[in-house]
PDB file of C-alpha atoms in Angstrom:
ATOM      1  CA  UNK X1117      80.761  51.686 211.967  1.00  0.00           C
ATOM      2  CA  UNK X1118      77.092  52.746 211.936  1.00  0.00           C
ATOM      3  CA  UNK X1119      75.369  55.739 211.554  1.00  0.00           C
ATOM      4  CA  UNK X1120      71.974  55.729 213.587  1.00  0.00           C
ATOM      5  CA  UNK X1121      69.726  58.648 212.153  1.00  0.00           C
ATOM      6  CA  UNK X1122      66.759  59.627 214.612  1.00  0.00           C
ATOM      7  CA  UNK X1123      64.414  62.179 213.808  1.00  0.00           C
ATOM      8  CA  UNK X1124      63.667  63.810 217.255  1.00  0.00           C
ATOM      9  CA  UNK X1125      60.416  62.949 219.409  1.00  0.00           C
ATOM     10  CA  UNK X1126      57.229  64.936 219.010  1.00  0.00           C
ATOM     11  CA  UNK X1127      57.490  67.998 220.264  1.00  0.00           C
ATOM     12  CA  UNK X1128      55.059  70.332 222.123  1.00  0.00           C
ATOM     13  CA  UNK X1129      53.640  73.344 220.011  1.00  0.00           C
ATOM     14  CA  UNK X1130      55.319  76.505 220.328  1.00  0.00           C
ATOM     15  CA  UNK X1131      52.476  78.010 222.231  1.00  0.00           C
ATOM     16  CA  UNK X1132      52.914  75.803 225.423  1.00  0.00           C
ATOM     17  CA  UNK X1133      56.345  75.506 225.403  1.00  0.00           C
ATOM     18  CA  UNK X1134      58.324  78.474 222.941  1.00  0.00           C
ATOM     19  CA  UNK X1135      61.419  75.862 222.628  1.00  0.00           C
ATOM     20  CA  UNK X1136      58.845  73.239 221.291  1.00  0.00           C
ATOM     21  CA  UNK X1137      60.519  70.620 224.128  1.00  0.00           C
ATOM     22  CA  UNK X1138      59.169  66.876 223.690  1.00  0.00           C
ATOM     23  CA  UNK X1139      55.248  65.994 224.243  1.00  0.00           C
ATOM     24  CA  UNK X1140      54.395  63.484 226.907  1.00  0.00           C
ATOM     25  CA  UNK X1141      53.771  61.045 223.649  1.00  0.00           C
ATOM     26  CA  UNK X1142      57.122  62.016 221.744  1.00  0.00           C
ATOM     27  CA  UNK X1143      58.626  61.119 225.019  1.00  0.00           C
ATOM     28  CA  UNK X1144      56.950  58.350 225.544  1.00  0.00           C
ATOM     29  CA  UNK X1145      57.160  56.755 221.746  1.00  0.00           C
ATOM     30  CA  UNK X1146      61.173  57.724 222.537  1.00  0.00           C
ATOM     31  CA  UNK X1147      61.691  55.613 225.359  1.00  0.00           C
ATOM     32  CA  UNK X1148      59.851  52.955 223.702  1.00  0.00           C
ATOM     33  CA  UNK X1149      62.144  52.740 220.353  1.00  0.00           C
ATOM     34  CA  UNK X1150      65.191  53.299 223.086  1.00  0.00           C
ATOM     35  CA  UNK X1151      63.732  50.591 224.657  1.00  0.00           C
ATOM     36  CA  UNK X1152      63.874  48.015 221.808  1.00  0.00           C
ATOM     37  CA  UNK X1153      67.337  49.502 220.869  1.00  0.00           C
ATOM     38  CA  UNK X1154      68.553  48.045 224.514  1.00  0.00           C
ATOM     39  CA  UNK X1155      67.014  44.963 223.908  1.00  0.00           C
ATOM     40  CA  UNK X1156      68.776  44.516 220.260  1.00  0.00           C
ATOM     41  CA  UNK X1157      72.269  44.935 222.367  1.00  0.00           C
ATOM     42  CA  UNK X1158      73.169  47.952 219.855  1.00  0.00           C
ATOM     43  CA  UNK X1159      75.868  49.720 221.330  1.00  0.00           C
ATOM     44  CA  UNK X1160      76.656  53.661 220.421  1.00  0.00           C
ATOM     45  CA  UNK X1161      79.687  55.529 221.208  1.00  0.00           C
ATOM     46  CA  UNK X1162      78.633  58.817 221.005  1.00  0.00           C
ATOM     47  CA  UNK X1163      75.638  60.656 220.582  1.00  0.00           C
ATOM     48  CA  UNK X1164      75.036  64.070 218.514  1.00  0.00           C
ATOM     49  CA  UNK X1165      71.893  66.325 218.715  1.00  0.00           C
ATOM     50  CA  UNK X1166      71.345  69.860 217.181  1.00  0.00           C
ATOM     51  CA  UNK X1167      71.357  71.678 219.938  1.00  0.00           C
ATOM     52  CA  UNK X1168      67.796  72.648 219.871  1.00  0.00           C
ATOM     53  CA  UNK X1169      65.826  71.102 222.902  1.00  0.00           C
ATOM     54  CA  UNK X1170      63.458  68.072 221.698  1.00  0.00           C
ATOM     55  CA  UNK X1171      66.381  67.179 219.616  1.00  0.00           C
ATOM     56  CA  UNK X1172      68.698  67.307 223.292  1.00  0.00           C
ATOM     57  CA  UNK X1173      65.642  65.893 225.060  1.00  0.00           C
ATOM     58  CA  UNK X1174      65.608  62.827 222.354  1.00  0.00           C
ATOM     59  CA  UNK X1175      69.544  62.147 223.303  1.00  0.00           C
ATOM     60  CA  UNK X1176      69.195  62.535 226.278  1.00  0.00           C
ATOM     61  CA  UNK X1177      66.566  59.921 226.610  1.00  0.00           C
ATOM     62  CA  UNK X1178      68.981  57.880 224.277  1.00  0.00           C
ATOM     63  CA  UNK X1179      71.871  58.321 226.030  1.00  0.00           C
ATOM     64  CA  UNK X1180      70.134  56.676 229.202  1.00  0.00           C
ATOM     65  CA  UNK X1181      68.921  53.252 227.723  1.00  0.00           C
ATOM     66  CA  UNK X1182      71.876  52.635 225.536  1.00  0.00           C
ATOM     67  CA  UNK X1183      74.307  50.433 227.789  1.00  0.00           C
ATOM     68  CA  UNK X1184      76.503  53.098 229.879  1.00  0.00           C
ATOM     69  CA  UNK X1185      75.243  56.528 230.554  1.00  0.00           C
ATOM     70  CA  UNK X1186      76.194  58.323 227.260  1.00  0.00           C
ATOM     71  CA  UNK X1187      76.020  62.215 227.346  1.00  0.00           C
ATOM     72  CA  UNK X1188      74.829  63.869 224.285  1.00  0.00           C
ATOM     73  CA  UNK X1189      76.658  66.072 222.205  1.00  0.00           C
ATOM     74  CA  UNK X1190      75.452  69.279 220.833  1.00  0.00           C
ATOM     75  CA  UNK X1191      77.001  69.570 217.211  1.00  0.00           C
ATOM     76  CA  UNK X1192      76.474  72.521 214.937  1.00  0.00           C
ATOM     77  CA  UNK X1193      75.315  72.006 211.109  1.00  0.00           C
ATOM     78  CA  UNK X1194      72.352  69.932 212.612  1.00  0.00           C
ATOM     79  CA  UNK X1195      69.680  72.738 212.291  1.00  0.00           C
ATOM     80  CA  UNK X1196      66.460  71.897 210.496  1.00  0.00           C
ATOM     81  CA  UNK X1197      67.750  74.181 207.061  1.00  0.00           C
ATOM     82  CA  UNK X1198      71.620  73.547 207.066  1.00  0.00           C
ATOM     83  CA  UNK X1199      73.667  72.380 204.619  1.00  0.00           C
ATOM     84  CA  UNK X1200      73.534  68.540 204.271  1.00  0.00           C
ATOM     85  CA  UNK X1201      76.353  69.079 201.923  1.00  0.00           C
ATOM     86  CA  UNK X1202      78.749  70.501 204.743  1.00  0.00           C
ATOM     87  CA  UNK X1203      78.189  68.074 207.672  1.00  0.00           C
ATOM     88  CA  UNK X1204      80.794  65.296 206.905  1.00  0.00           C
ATOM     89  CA  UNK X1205      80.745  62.205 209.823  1.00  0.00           C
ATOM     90  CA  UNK X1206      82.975  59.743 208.916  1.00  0.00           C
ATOM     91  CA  UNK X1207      83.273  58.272 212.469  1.00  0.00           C
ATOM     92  CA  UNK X1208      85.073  54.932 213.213  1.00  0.00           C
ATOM     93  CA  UNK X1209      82.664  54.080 215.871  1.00  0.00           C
ATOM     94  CA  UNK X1210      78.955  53.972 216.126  1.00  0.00           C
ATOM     95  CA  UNK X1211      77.468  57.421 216.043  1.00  0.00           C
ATOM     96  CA  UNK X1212      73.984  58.656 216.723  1.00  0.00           C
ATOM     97  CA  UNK X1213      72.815  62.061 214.818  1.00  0.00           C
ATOM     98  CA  UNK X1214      69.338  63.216 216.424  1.00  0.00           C
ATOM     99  CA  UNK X1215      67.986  65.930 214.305  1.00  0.00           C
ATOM    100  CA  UNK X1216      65.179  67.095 212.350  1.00  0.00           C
ATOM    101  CA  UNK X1217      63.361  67.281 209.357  1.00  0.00           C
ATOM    102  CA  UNK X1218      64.107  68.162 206.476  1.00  0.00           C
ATOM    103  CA  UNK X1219      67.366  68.056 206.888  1.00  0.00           C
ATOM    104  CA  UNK X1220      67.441  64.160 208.756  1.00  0.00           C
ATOM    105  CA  UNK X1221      65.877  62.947 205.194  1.00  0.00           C
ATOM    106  CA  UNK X1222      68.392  65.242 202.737  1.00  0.00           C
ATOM    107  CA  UNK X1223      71.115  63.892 204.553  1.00  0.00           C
ATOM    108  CA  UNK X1224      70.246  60.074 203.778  1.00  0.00           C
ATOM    109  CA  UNK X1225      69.469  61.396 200.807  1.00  0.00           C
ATOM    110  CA  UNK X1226      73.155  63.240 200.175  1.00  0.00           C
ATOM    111  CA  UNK X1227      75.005  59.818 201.615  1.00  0.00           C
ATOM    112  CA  UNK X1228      72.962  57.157 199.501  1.00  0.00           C
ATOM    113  CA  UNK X1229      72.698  58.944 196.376  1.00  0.00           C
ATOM    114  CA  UNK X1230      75.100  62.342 196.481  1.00  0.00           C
ATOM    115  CA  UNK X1231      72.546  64.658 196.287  1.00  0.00           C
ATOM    116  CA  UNK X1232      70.046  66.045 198.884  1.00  0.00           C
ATOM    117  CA  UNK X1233      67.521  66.491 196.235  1.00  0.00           C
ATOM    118  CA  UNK X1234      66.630  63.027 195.647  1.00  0.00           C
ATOM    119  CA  UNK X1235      64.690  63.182 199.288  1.00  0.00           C
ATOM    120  CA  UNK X1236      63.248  61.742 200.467  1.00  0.00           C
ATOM    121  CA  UNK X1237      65.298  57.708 200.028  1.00  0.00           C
ATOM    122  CA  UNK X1238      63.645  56.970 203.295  1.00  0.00           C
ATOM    123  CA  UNK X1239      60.764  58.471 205.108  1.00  0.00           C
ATOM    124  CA  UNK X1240      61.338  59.827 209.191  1.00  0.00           C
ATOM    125  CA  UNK X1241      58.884  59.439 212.079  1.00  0.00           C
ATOM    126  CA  UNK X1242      59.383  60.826 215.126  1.00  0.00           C
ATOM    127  CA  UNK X1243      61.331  59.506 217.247  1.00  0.00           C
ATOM    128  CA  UNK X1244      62.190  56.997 214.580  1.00  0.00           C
ATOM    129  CA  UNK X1245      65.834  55.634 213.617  1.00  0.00           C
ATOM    130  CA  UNK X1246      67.240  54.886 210.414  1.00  0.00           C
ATOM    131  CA  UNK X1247      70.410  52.901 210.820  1.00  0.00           C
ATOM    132  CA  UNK X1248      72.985  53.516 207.732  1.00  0.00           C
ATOM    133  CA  UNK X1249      76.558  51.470 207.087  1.00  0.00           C
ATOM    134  CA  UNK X1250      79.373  52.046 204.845  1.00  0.00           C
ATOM    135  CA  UNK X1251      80.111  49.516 202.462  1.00  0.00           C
ATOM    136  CA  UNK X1252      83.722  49.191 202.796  1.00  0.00           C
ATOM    137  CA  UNK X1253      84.787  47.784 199.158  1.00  0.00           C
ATOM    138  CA  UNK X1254      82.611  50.903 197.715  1.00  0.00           C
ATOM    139  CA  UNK X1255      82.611  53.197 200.151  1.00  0.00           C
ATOM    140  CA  UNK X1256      78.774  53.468 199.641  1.00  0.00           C
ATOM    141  CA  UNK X1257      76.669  54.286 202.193  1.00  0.00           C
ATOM    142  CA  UNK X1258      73.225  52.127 202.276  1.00  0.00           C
ATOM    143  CA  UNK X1259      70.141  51.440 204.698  1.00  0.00           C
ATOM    144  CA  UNK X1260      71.285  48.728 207.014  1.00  0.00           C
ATOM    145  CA  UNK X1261      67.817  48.825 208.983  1.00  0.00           C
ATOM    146  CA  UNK X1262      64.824  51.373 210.075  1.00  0.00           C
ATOM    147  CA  UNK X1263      62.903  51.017 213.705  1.00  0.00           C
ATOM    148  CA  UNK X1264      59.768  53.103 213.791  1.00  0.00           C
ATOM    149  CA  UNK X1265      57.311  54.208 216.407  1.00  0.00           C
ATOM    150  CA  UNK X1266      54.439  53.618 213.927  1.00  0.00           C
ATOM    151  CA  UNK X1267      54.583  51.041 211.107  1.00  0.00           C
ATOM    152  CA  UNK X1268      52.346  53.498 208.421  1.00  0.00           C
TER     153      UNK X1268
END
């Protein structure tokens, strides 16, 4: 099982839009790294988002390119400021958590090392994935791979 970590797309400021939805660009760089996801055959069972709207937006856009139509989840403890400590997947399928920061970074940070406060292990970009597996023998989590809109 893999967990695929996506920071949501760039979002519109909160002048133009008040629920900061994604920017013609975060959508754009979205469909792009959803694009390349298809093309890498990765398959997801389910996909998770916060709730808020460009993290729903960013699923949503997910949930399209990855093989069948997926519809997005909305699953609490996702919000930028929770608890990384309290949010426990231990799926037996391939999950995808789109979220935000800081808590998308803490929460590598909490599964690779057991604490939050060694963030950030890996570094986010919008609209970015890092893809985490369980090592069965240790149950340790580590970085299996990282697909980024940008590559500095």
């Amino acid at each position: 099982m893999t967990l695929f970590l996506v920071q949501h797309g760039k979002n519109l400021p909160k002048e133009q839009d008040p629920e900061k939805g994604l920017s013609p660009e975060g959508k754009k760089a979205v469909e792009q790294i959803a694009g390349e996801l298809k093309s890498y055959g990765v398959t997801v069972n389910e996909i998770w988002h916060s709730g808020l709207k460009r993290a729903r937006e960013t699923a949503e856009i997910f949930g399209a390119y990855i093989g069948k139509r997926i519809e997005p989840i909305s699953k609490n403890g996702l919000a930028p400021l929770d608890d990384v400590t309290m949010f426990d997947p231990e799926p037996e399928e391939n999950i995808m958590i789109v979220g935000h920061l800081p808590f998308m970074e803490k929460f590598v940070s909490y599964l690779i090392t057991g604490s939050p406060e060694h963030s950030p292990v890996v570094k986010f970009q919008n609209g970015g994935i890092v893809a985490l597996d369980k090592n069965n023998e240790t149950a340790s989590w580590f970085i299996k791979w990282t697909l980024f809109p940008n590559i500095y």
